[in-house]
């Protein structure tokens, strides 16, 4: 139970604005035909996150620390630059997506929405000063609120179980832009998987006696 909150922090990554926009666009264009991409992506996620979590549990260190120890400085600098570019490219659509949401819901100008989004991010980071549990509780509350809205929408729309099942288990890439949407879906699912080995230690400290990676 000590690490359930860390799991919520990982899970919220799949509900960010850029992921949801990708999912909704694929659904608007192809209905249920690309659900099989989500299923395949989640299988990959389960496999990678299991490896990632095992790495953290066995060594007491996360992937970035082990890369720093095992790779030469040049490789580590390249990995750092790639990571920074990935963070920037990932955050731009999230900030803009949230700003557009403010604009749609409250008629707030997009530039003001960007400022509000940045401020809310800093506010959440500031909550960590009062303990990791406080941040985990807030994030979990957001996640369960979104989940409740999602299931409420499902009950209202009543999607066809037959079409959903067919979309999940019968691969299809028919129509213009299907391949591009499939790649976007797959990328949106996969890109957050390595957080599993980092969050438990950053939130609650390292396990005793696990400070050195074994041979």
Coordinates of N, CA and C in Angstrom, one line a residue:
X1 N 0.8 -1.2 0.0 CA 0.0 0.0 0.0 C 0.8 1.3 0.0
X2 N 2.1 1.1 0.5 CA 3.0 2.3 0.6 C 3.2 3.0 -0.8
X3 N 3.1 2.2 -1.9 CA 3.5 2.7 -3.2 C 2.2 2.9 -4.1
X4 N 1.0 2.8 -3.5 CA -0.2 3.0 -4.3 C -0.2 4.4 -4.9
X5 N 0.2 5.4 -4.1 CA 0.3 6.8 -4.5 C 1.2 7.0 -5.7
X6 N 2.4 6.3 -5.6 CA 3.3 6.4 -6.8 C 2.7 5.8 -8.0
X7 N 1.9 4.8 -7.9 CA 1.2 4.2 -9.0 C 0.2 5.2 -9.6
X8 N -0.4 6.0 -8.8 CA -1.4 7.0 -9.3 C -0.6 8.1 -10.1
X9 N 0.6 8.4 -9.6 CA 1.4 9.4 -10.4 C 1.8 8.9 -11.7
X10 N 2.1 7.6 -11.8 CA 2.3 7.0 -13.1 C 1.1 7.0 -14.0
X11 N 0.0 6.6 -13.4 CA -1.3 6.4 -14.1 C -1.8 7.7 -14.7
X12 N -1.6 8.8 -14.0 CA -2.1 10.1 -14.5 C -1.4 10.5 -15.8
X13 N -0.2 9.9 -16.0 CA 0.4 10.2 -17.3 C -0.3 9.8 -18.5
X14 N -1.2 8.8 -18.3 CA -2.0 8.3 -19.5 C -3.2 9.1 -19.7
X15 N -3.5 10.1 -18.8 CA -4.7 10.9 -18.9 C -4.4 12.4 -19.1
X16 N -3.2 12.7 -19.6 CA -2.8 14.1 -19.8 C -3.5 14.6 -21.1
X17 N -3.6 15.9 -21.3 CA -4.3 16.5 -22.5 C -3.9 15.9 -23.8
X18 N -2.5 15.8 -24.0 CA -2.1 15.4 -25.3 C -2.5 13.9 -25.6
X19 N -2.4 13.0 -24.6 CA -2.9 11.7 -24.8 C -4.4 11.6 -25.1
X20 N -5.2 12.3 -24.3 CA -6.6 12.3 -24.5 C -7.0 12.8 -25.9
X21 N -6.3 13.9 -26.3 CA -6.6 14.5 -27.6 C -6.2 13.5 -28.7
X22 N -5.1 12.8 -28.6 CA -4.7 11.7 -29.6 C -5.8 10.7 -29.6
X23 N -6.3 10.2 -28.5 CA -7.3 9.1 -28.4 C -8.6 9.6 -29.1
X24 N -9.0 10.8 -28.7 CA -10.3 11.3 -29.2 C -10.3 11.6 -30.7
X25 N -9.1 12.0 -31.2 CA -9.0 12.3 -32.6 C -9.0 11.0 -33.4
X26 N -8.3 9.9 -32.9 CA -8.4 8.6 -33.5 C -9.8 8.1 -33.5
X27 N -10.5 8.2 -32.4 CA -11.9 7.8 -32.3 C -12.8 8.5 -33.2
X28 N -12.6 9.8 -33.3 CA -13.5 10.6 -34.2 C -13.3 10.3 -35.7
X29 N -12.0 9.9 -36.0 CA -11.7 9.6 -37.4 C -12.0 8.2 -37.8
X30 N -11.8 7.2 -36.9 CA -11.9 5.8 -37.2 C -12.8 5.0 -36.3
X31 N -13.5 5.7 -35.4 CA -14.4 5.0 -34.4 C -13.6 4.0 -33.6
X32 N -14.0 2.7 -33.7 CA -13.4 1.7 -32.9 C -12.3 0.9 -33.6
X33 N -11.9 1.3 -34.8 CA -11.0 0.4 -35.6 C -9.6 0.4 -35.1
X34 N -9.2 1.4 -34.3 CA -7.8 1.5 -33.8 C -7.7 1.1 -32.4
X35 N -8.7 0.5 -31.8 CA -8.6 0.0 -30.4 C -7.6 -1.1 -30.2
X36 N -7.3 -1.8 -31.3 CA -6.3 -2.9 -31.2 C -4.9 -2.3 -30.9
X37 N -4.7 -1.0 -31.4 CA -3.4 -0.4 -31.2 C -3.3 -0.1 -29.7
X38 N -4.4 0.4 -29.0 CA -4.3 0.6 -27.6 C -4.0 -0.7 -26.8
X39 N -4.7 -1.8 -27.2 CA -4.5 -3.0 -26.6 C -3.0 -3.5 -26.7
X40 N -2.5 -3.4 -27.9 CA -1.1 -3.8 -28.1 C -0.1 -2.9 -27.3
X41 N -0.4 -1.6 -27.3 CA 0.4 -0.7 -26.6 C 0.4 -1.0 -25.1
X42 N -0.8 -1.3 -24.5 CA -0.9 -1.6 -23.1 C -0.1 -2.9 -22.7
X43 N -0.1 -3.8 -23.7 CA 0.7 -5.1 -23.4 C 2.2 -4.7 -23.3
X44 N 2.7 -3.9 -24.3 CA 4.0 -3.4 -24.2 C 4.3 -2.6 -22.9
X45 N 3.4 -1.8 -22.5 CA 3.5 -1.0 -21.3 C 3.7 -1.9 -20.1
X46 N 2.8 -3.0 -20.0 CA 2.9 -3.9 -18.9 C 4.3 -4.6 -18.8
X47 N 4.8 -5.0 -20.0 CA 6.1 -5.6 -20.1 C 7.2 -4.7 -19.7
X48 N 7.2 -3.4 -20.2 CA 8.3 -2.5 -19.9 C 8.2 -2.0 -18.5
X49 N 7.0 -1.7 -18.0 CA 6.9 -1.3 -16.6 C 7.3 -2.3 -15.6
X50 N 7.0 -3.6 -15.9 CA 7.5 -4.7 -15.1 C 9.0 -4.7 -15.0
X51 N 9.7 -4.6 -16.2 CA 11.1 -4.6 -16.2 C 11.6 -3.4 -15.4
X52 N 11.0 -2.2 -15.6 CA 11.4 -1.0 -15.0 C 11.3 -1.1 -13.5
X53 N 10.1 -1.6 -13.0 CA 9.9 -1.7 -11.6 C 10.9 -2.7 -11.0
X54 N 11.1 -3.8 -11.7 CA 12.1 -4.8 -11.1 C 13.5 -4.2 -11.0
X55 N 13.8 -3.4 -12.0 CA 15.1 -2.7 -11.9 C 15.3 -1.8 -10.7
X56 N 14.2 -1.1 -10.4 CA 14.2 -0.2 -9.2 C 14.3 -1.0 -7.9
X57 N 13.5 -2.1 -7.9 CA 13.4 -2.9 -6.6 C 14.7 -3.7 -6.4
X58 N 15.3 -4.2 -7.5 CA 16.5 -5.0 -7.3 C 17.7 -4.2 -7.0
X59 N 17.8 -3.0 -7.6 CA 19.0 -2.2 -7.4 C 18.9 -1.0 -6.5
X60 N 17.7 -0.6 -6.2 CA 17.5 0.6 -5.4 C 17.8 1.9 -6.2
X61 N 18.0 1.8 -7.5 CA 18.3 2.9 -8.3 C 17.4 3.0 -9.6
X62 N 17.3 4.1 -10.1 CA 16.4 4.2 -11.3 C 17.3 4.2 -12.6
X63 N 16.6 4.2 -13.7 CA 17.3 4.0 -15.0 C 18.3 5.1 -15.3
X64 N 18.0 6.3 -15.0 CA 18.9 7.4 -15.3 C 20.2 7.3 -14.5
X65 N 20.1 6.9 -13.2 CA 21.3 6.7 -12.4 C 22.2 5.6 -12.9
X66 N 21.6 4.5 -13.3 CA 22.3 3.3 -13.8 C 23.0 3.7 -15.2
X67 N 22.3 4.4 -16.0 CA 22.9 4.9 -17.3 C 24.1 5.7 -17.0
X68 N 24.0 6.6 -16.0 CA 25.1 7.5 -15.7 C 26.4 6.7 -15.2
X69 N 26.1 5.6 -14.5 CA 27.2 4.8 -14.0 C 27.8 3.9 -15.1
X70 N 26.9 3.4 -16.0 CA 27.4 2.3 -16.9 C 27.9 2.9 -18.2
X71 N 27.4 4.0 -18.6 CA 27.8 4.6 -19.9 C 28.9 5.6 -19.8
X72 N 29.7 5.8 -20.9 CA 30.8 6.9 -20.8 C 30.1 8.3 -20.9
X73 N 30.9 9.3 -20.5 CA 30.3 10.7 -20.4 C 29.6 11.1 -21.7
X74 N 30.2 10.8 -22.9 CA 29.7 11.3 -24.1 C 28.3 10.7 -24.4
X75 N 28.1 9.5 -24.1 CA 26.8 8.8 -24.3 C 25.8 9.4 -23.3
X76 N 26.2 9.7 -22.0 CA 25.3 10.3 -21.1 C 24.9 11.7 -21.4
X77 N 25.8 12.5 -22.0 CA 25.4 13.8 -22.5 C 24.4 13.7 -23.6
X78 N 24.6 12.8 -24.5 CA 23.6 12.6 -25.6 C 22.3 12.2 -25.1
X79 N 22.3 11.3 -24.1 CA 21.0 10.8 -23.5 C 20.3 12.0 -22.8
X80 N 21.1 12.8 -22.1 CA 20.5 14.0 -21.4 C 19.9 14.9 -22.4
X81 N 20.6 15.2 -23.5 CA 20.0 16.2 -24.5 C 18.7 15.6 -25.1
X82 N 18.7 14.3 -25.4 CA 17.5 13.6 -25.9 C 16.4 13.7 -24.9
X83 N 16.7 13.5 -23.6 CA 15.7 13.5 -22.6 C 15.1 14.9 -22.5
X84 N 15.9 16.0 -22.5 CA 15.4 17.3 -22.4 C 14.5 17.7 -23.6
X85 N 14.9 17.3 -24.8 CA 14.1 17.5 -26.0 C 12.8 16.8 -25.9
X86 N 12.8 15.6 -25.4 CA 11.6 14.8 -25.2 C 10.6 15.5 -24.2
X87 N 11.2 16.0 -23.1 CA 10.4 16.7 -22.1 C 9.7 17.9 -22.8
X88 N 10.5 18.7 -23.5 CA 10.0 19.9 -24.2 C 8.9 19.6 -25.2
X89 N 9.1 18.6 -26.0 CA 8.2 18.2 -27.0 C 6.9 17.6 -26.4
X90 N 7.0 17.0 -25.3 CA 5.9 16.4 -24.6 C 5.1 17.5 -23.9
X91 N 5.7 18.5 -23.3 CA 5.1 19.5 -22.5 C 4.3 20.5 -23.3
X92 N 4.9 20.8 -24.5 CA 4.2 21.8 -25.3 C 2.8 21.5 -25.6
X93 N 2.4 20.3 -26.1 CA 1.0 20.0 -26.4 C 0.2 19.9 -25.1
X94 N 0.8 19.6 -24.0 CA 0.0 19.5 -22.8 C -0.3 20.9 -22.3
X95 N 0.6 21.8 -22.3 CA 0.4 23.2 -21.9 C -0.7 23.8 -22.8
X96 N -0.5 23.7 -24.1 CA -1.4 24.2 -25.0 C -2.8 23.6 -24.9
X97 N -2.8 22.3 -24.7 CA -4.1 21.6 -24.6 C -4.9 22.1 -23.4
X98 N -4.2 22.3 -22.2 CA -4.8 22.8 -21.1 C -5.3 24.2 -21.3
X99 N -4.5 25.0 -22.0 CA -4.9 26.4 -22.3 C -6.1 26.5 -23.1
X100 N -6.2 25.6 -24.1 CA -7.4 25.5 -25.0 C -8.6 25.1 -24.2
X101 N -8.4 24.2 -23.2 CA -9.5 23.7 -22.4 C -10.0 24.9 -21.5
X102 N -9.1 25.7 -21.0 CA -9.6 26.9 -20.2 C -10.4 27.8 -21.2
X103 N -9.9 27.9 -22.4 CA -10.6 28.8 -23.4 C -12.0 28.3 -23.7
X104 N -12.1 27.0 -23.9 CA -13.4 26.4 -24.2 C -14.4 26.5 -23.1
X105 N -13.9 26.2 -21.9 CA -14.8 26.1 -20.7 C -15.1 27.5 -20.1
X106 N -14.1 28.4 -20.0 CA -14.3 29.6 -19.3 C -14.0 30.9 -20.2
X107 N -13.8 30.7 -21.5 CA -13.6 31.8 -22.4 C -12.3 32.6 -22.0
X108 N -11.4 32.0 -21.4 CA -10.1 32.6 -21.0 C -9.2 32.6 -22.2
X109 N -8.6 33.8 -22.6 CA -7.7 33.8 -23.7 C -6.6 32.7 -23.6
X110 N -6.1 32.2 -24.8 CA -5.2 31.1 -24.7 C -3.9 31.5 -24.0
X111 N -3.4 32.8 -24.3 CA -2.2 33.2 -23.6 C -2.3 33.2 -22.1
X112 N -3.5 33.6 -21.6 CA -3.8 33.6 -20.2 C -3.9 32.2 -19.7
X113 N -4.4 31.3 -20.5 CA -4.5 29.9 -20.1 C -3.2 29.2 -20.0
X114 N -2.2 29.6 -20.8 CA -0.8 29.1 -20.7 C -0.2 29.6 -19.4
X115 N -0.4 30.8 -19.0 CA 0.1 31.3 -17.7 C -0.5 30.6 -16.5
X116 N -1.9 30.4 -16.6 CA -2.6 29.7 -15.5 C -2.0 28.2 -15.4
X117 N -1.8 27.6 -16.6 CA -1.3 26.2 -16.6 C 0.1 26.1 -15.9
X118 N 1.0 27.1 -16.3 CA 2.3 27.1 -15.7 C 2.2 27.3 -14.2
X119 N 1.3 28.3 -13.8 CA 1.1 28.6 -12.4 C 0.6 27.3 -11.6
X120 N -0.3 26.6 -12.2 CA -0.9 25.4 -11.5 C 0.2 24.3 -11.4
X121 N 1.0 24.2 -12.4 CA 2.1 23.2 -12.3 C 3.1 23.6 -11.2
X122 N 3.5 24.8 -11.1 CA 4.4 25.3 -10.0 C 3.7 25.1 -8.6
X123 N 2.4 25.3 -8.6 CA 1.6 25.1 -7.3 C 1.7 23.6 -6.9
X124 N 1.5 22.7 -7.9 CA 1.5 21.3 -7.6 C 2.9 20.9 -7.1
X125 N 3.9 21.4 -7.8 CA 5.3 21.1 -7.4 C 5.6 21.6 -5.9
X126 N 5.0 22.8 -5.6 CA 5.2 23.4 -4.3 C 4.5 22.5 -3.2
X127 N 3.5 21.8 -3.6 CA 2.8 20.9 -2.6 C 3.7 19.8 -2.1
X128 N 4.7 19.4 -2.9 CA 5.7 18.4 -2.4 C 6.4 18.8 -1.2
X129 N 6.5 20.1 -0.9 CA 7.2 20.6 0.3 C 6.5 20.1 1.6
X130 N 5.2 19.8 1.4 CA 4.4 19.3 2.6 C 4.3 17.8 2.6
X131 N 5.1 17.1 1.8 CA 5.2 15.7 1.8 C 4.6 15.1 0.5
X132 N 5.2 13.9 0.2 CA 4.8 13.3 -1.1 C 3.4 12.8 -1.0
X133 N 2.9 12.4 0.2 CA 1.5 11.9 0.3 C 0.5 13.0 -0.1
X134 N 0.7 14.2 0.2 CA -0.2 15.3 -0.2 C -0.3 15.4 -1.7
X135 N 0.8 15.4 -2.4 CA 0.8 15.4 -3.9 C 0.1 14.2 -4.4
X136 N 0.4 13.0 -3.9 CA -0.2 11.8 -4.4 C -1.7 11.8 -4.2
X137 N -2.2 12.4 -3.1 CA -3.6 12.5 -2.8 C -4.3 13.4 -3.9
X138 N -3.7 14.5 -4.1 CA -4.3 15.5 -5.1 C -4.3 14.8 -6.5
X139 N -3.2 14.2 -6.9 CA -3.2 13.6 -8.2 C -4.2 12.5 -8.3
X140 N -4.3 11.7 -7.3 CA -5.3 10.5 -7.3 C -6.7 11.1 -7.4
X141 N -7.0 12.2 -6.7 CA -8.3 12.8 -6.8 C -8.6 13.3 -8.2
X142 N -7.6 13.9 -8.8 CA -7.8 14.3 -10.2 C -8.1 13.1 -11.1
X143 N -7.3 12.0 -10.9 CA -7.4 10.8 -11.7 C -8.8 10.1 -11.6
X144 N -9.3 10.0 -10.3 CA -10.6 9.3 -10.1 C -11.7 10.2 -10.6
X145 N -11.5 11.5 -10.5 CA -12.6 12.4 -11.1 C -12.7 12.2 -12.6
X146 N -11.5 12.2 -13.3 CA -11.5 12.0 -14.7 C -12.1 10.6 -15.1
X147 N -11.7 9.6 -14.3 CA -12.2 8.2 -14.5 C -13.8 8.2 -14.3
X148 N -14.3 8.9 -13.3 CA -15.7 9.0 -13.1 C -16.4 9.6 -14.3
X149 N -15.9 10.7 -14.8 CA -16.4 11.4 -16.0 C -16.4 10.4 -17.2
X150 N -15.3 9.7 -17.3 CA -15.2 8.8 -18.5 C -16.3 7.7 -18.5
X151 N -16.4 7.1 -17.3 CA -17.4 6.0 -17.2 C -18.8 6.6 -17.3
X152 N -19.0 7.8 -16.8 CA -20.3 8.5 -17.0 C -20.6 8.7 -18.5
X153 N -19.6 9.1 -19.2 CA -19.8 9.3 -20.7 C -20.1 7.9 -21.4
X154 N -19.4 6.9 -20.9 CA -19.6 5.6 -21.5 C -21.1 5.1 -21.3
X155 N -21.6 5.3 -20.1 CA -22.9 4.9 -19.8 C -24.0 5.7 -20.6
X156 N -23.6 7.0 -20.9 CA -24.5 7.8 -21.7 C -24.5 7.4 -23.1
X157 N -23.3 7.1 -23.7 CA -23.2 6.8 -25.1 C -23.6 5.4 -25.5
X158 N -23.4 4.5 -24.5 CA -23.7 3.1 -24.7 C -23.1 2.5 -26.0
X159 N -21.7 2.5 -26.1 CA -21.1 2.0 -27.3 C -21.4 0.5 -27.6
X160 N -21.4 0.1 -28.8 CA -21.7 -1.3 -29.2 C -20.6 -2.2 -28.8
X161 N -20.9 -3.2 -27.9 CA -19.9 -4.1 -27.4 C -19.3 -4.9 -28.6
X162 N -20.1 -5.2 -29.6 CA -19.6 -6.0 -30.7 C -18.6 -5.2 -31.5
X163 N -18.8 -3.9 -31.7 CA -17.9 -3.1 -32.5 C -16.6 -2.9 -31.7
X164 N -16.8 -2.7 -30.3 CA -15.6 -2.5 -29.5 C -14.7 -3.7 -29.5
X165 N -15.3 -4.9 -29.3 CA -14.6 -6.1 -29.3 C -13.9 -6.4 -30.6
X166 N -14.6 -6.1 -31.7 CA -14.0 -6.2 -33.1 C -12.8 -5.3 -33.2
X167 N -12.9 -4.1 -32.8 CA -11.9 -3.1 -32.9 C -10.6 -3.5 -32.1
X168 N -10.8 -4.1 -30.9 CA -9.7 -4.5 -30.1 C -9.0 -5.7 -30.6
X169 N -9.6 -6.6 -31.3 CA -9.0 -7.9 -31.6 C -8.8 -8.1 -33.1
X170 N -9.3 -7.3 -33.9 CA -9.2 -7.4 -35.4 C -8.4 -6.2 -35.9
X171 N -7.1 -6.3 -36.1 CA -6.3 -5.2 -36.6 C -6.8 -4.7 -37.9
X172 N -6.8 -3.3 -38.0 CA -7.2 -2.7 -39.3 C -6.6 -1.3 -39.4
X173 N -6.1 -1.0 -40.6 CA -5.6 0.3 -40.9 C -6.2 0.9 -42.2
X174 N -7.5 0.8 -42.3 CA -8.1 1.3 -43.5 C -8.4 2.8 -43.4
X175 N -8.3 3.4 -44.5 CA -8.6 4.9 -44.6 C -7.3 5.7 -44.5
X176 N -7.4 6.9 -45.0 CA -6.3 7.9 -45.1 C -6.0 8.4 -43.7
X177 N -4.7 8.3 -43.3 CA -4.3 8.8 -42.0 C -4.4 7.7 -40.9
X178 N -4.8 6.5 -41.2 CA -5.0 5.5 -40.2 C -3.6 5.1 -39.6
X179 N -2.6 5.0 -40.4 CA -1.3 4.6 -39.9 C -0.7 5.7 -39.0
X180 N -0.9 7.0 -39.4 CA -0.4 8.1 -38.6 C -1.1 8.1 -37.3
X181 N -2.4 7.9 -37.2 CA -3.1 7.9 -36.0 C -2.7 6.7 -35.1
X182 N -2.4 5.6 -35.7 CA -2.0 4.4 -35.0 C -0.6 4.7 -34.3
X183 N 0.3 5.3 -35.1 CA 1.6 5.6 -34.5 C 1.5 6.6 -33.3
X184 N 0.6 7.6 -33.5 CA 0.4 8.6 -32.5 C -0.2 7.9 -31.2
X185 N -1.2 7.0 -31.4 CA -1.7 6.3 -30.2 C -0.7 5.5 -29.5
X186 N 0.1 4.8 -30.3 CA 1.1 3.9 -29.7 C 2.2 4.7 -28.9
X187 N 2.6 5.8 -29.6 CA 3.6 6.7 -28.9 C 3.1 7.3 -27.6
X188 N 1.8 7.7 -27.6 CA 1.2 8.3 -26.5 C 1.1 7.4 -25.3
X189 N 0.9 6.1 -25.6 CA 0.9 5.1 -24.5 C 2.3 4.7 -24.0
X190 N 3.2 4.5 -24.9 CA 4.5 4.0 -24.5 C 5.4 5.0 -23.8
X191 N 5.3 6.3 -24.1 CA 6.3 7.3 -23.8 C 6.5 7.5 -22.3
X192 N 5.6 7.0 -21.4 CA 5.7 7.3 -20.0 C 6.1 6.1 -19.2
X193 N 6.5 5.0 -19.8 CA 6.6 3.7 -19.1 C 7.8 3.6 -18.1
X194 N 8.9 4.4 -18.3 CA 10.0 4.2 -17.5 C 9.9 4.9 -16.1
X195 N 8.8 5.6 -15.9 CA 8.7 6.3 -14.5 C 8.6 5.3 -13.4
X196 N 8.2 4.0 -13.7 CA 7.9 3.1 -12.6 C 9.1 2.8 -11.7
X197 N 10.3 2.9 -12.2 CA 11.5 2.6 -11.3 C 11.9 3.8 -10.5
X198 N 11.4 5.0 -10.9 CA 11.9 6.2 -10.2 C 11.0 6.7 -9.1
X199 N 9.7 6.7 -9.3 CA 8.7 7.3 -8.4 C 8.7 6.8 -7.0
X200 N 8.8 5.4 -6.8 CA 8.7 4.9 -5.4 C 9.9 5.5 -4.6
X201 N 11.1 5.5 -5.2 CA 12.2 6.0 -4.4 C 12.2 7.5 -4.2
X202 N 11.8 8.2 -5.3 CA 11.8 9.7 -5.1 C 10.7 10.1 -4.1
X203 N 9.6 9.3 -4.0 CA 8.5 9.7 -3.1 C 8.8 9.3 -1.7
X204 N 9.4 8.1 -1.5 CA 9.4 7.5 -0.1 C 10.8 7.1 0.3
X205 N 11.8 7.4 -0.5 CA 13.2 7.1 -0.1 C 13.6 5.7 -0.6
X206 N 14.9 5.4 -0.7 CA 15.3 4.1 -1.2 C 15.2 3.0 -0.1
X207 N 15.0 1.8 -0.5 CA 15.0 0.7 0.4 C 16.3 0.6 1.1
X208 N 16.4 0.2 2.4 CA 17.6 0.0 3.2 C 18.5 -1.1 2.5
X209 N 19.7 -0.8 2.4 CA 20.7 -1.8 1.9 C 20.8 -1.9 0.4
X210 N 19.9 -1.1 -0.3 CA 19.9 -1.2 -1.8 C 20.6 0.1 -2.4
X211 N 21.8 0.2 -2.3 CA 22.5 1.4 -2.8 C 23.5 1.1 -3.9
X212 N 23.7 -0.2 -4.2 CA 24.7 -0.5 -5.2 C 24.1 -1.6 -6.1
X213 N 24.2 -1.3 -7.4 CA 23.7 -2.3 -8.4 C 24.5 -3.5 -8.3
X214 N 23.9 -4.7 -8.3 CA 24.6 -6.0 -8.2 C 25.2 -6.3 -9.6
X215 N 26.1 -7.2 -9.6 CA 26.8 -7.6 -10.9 C 25.7 -8.1 -11.8

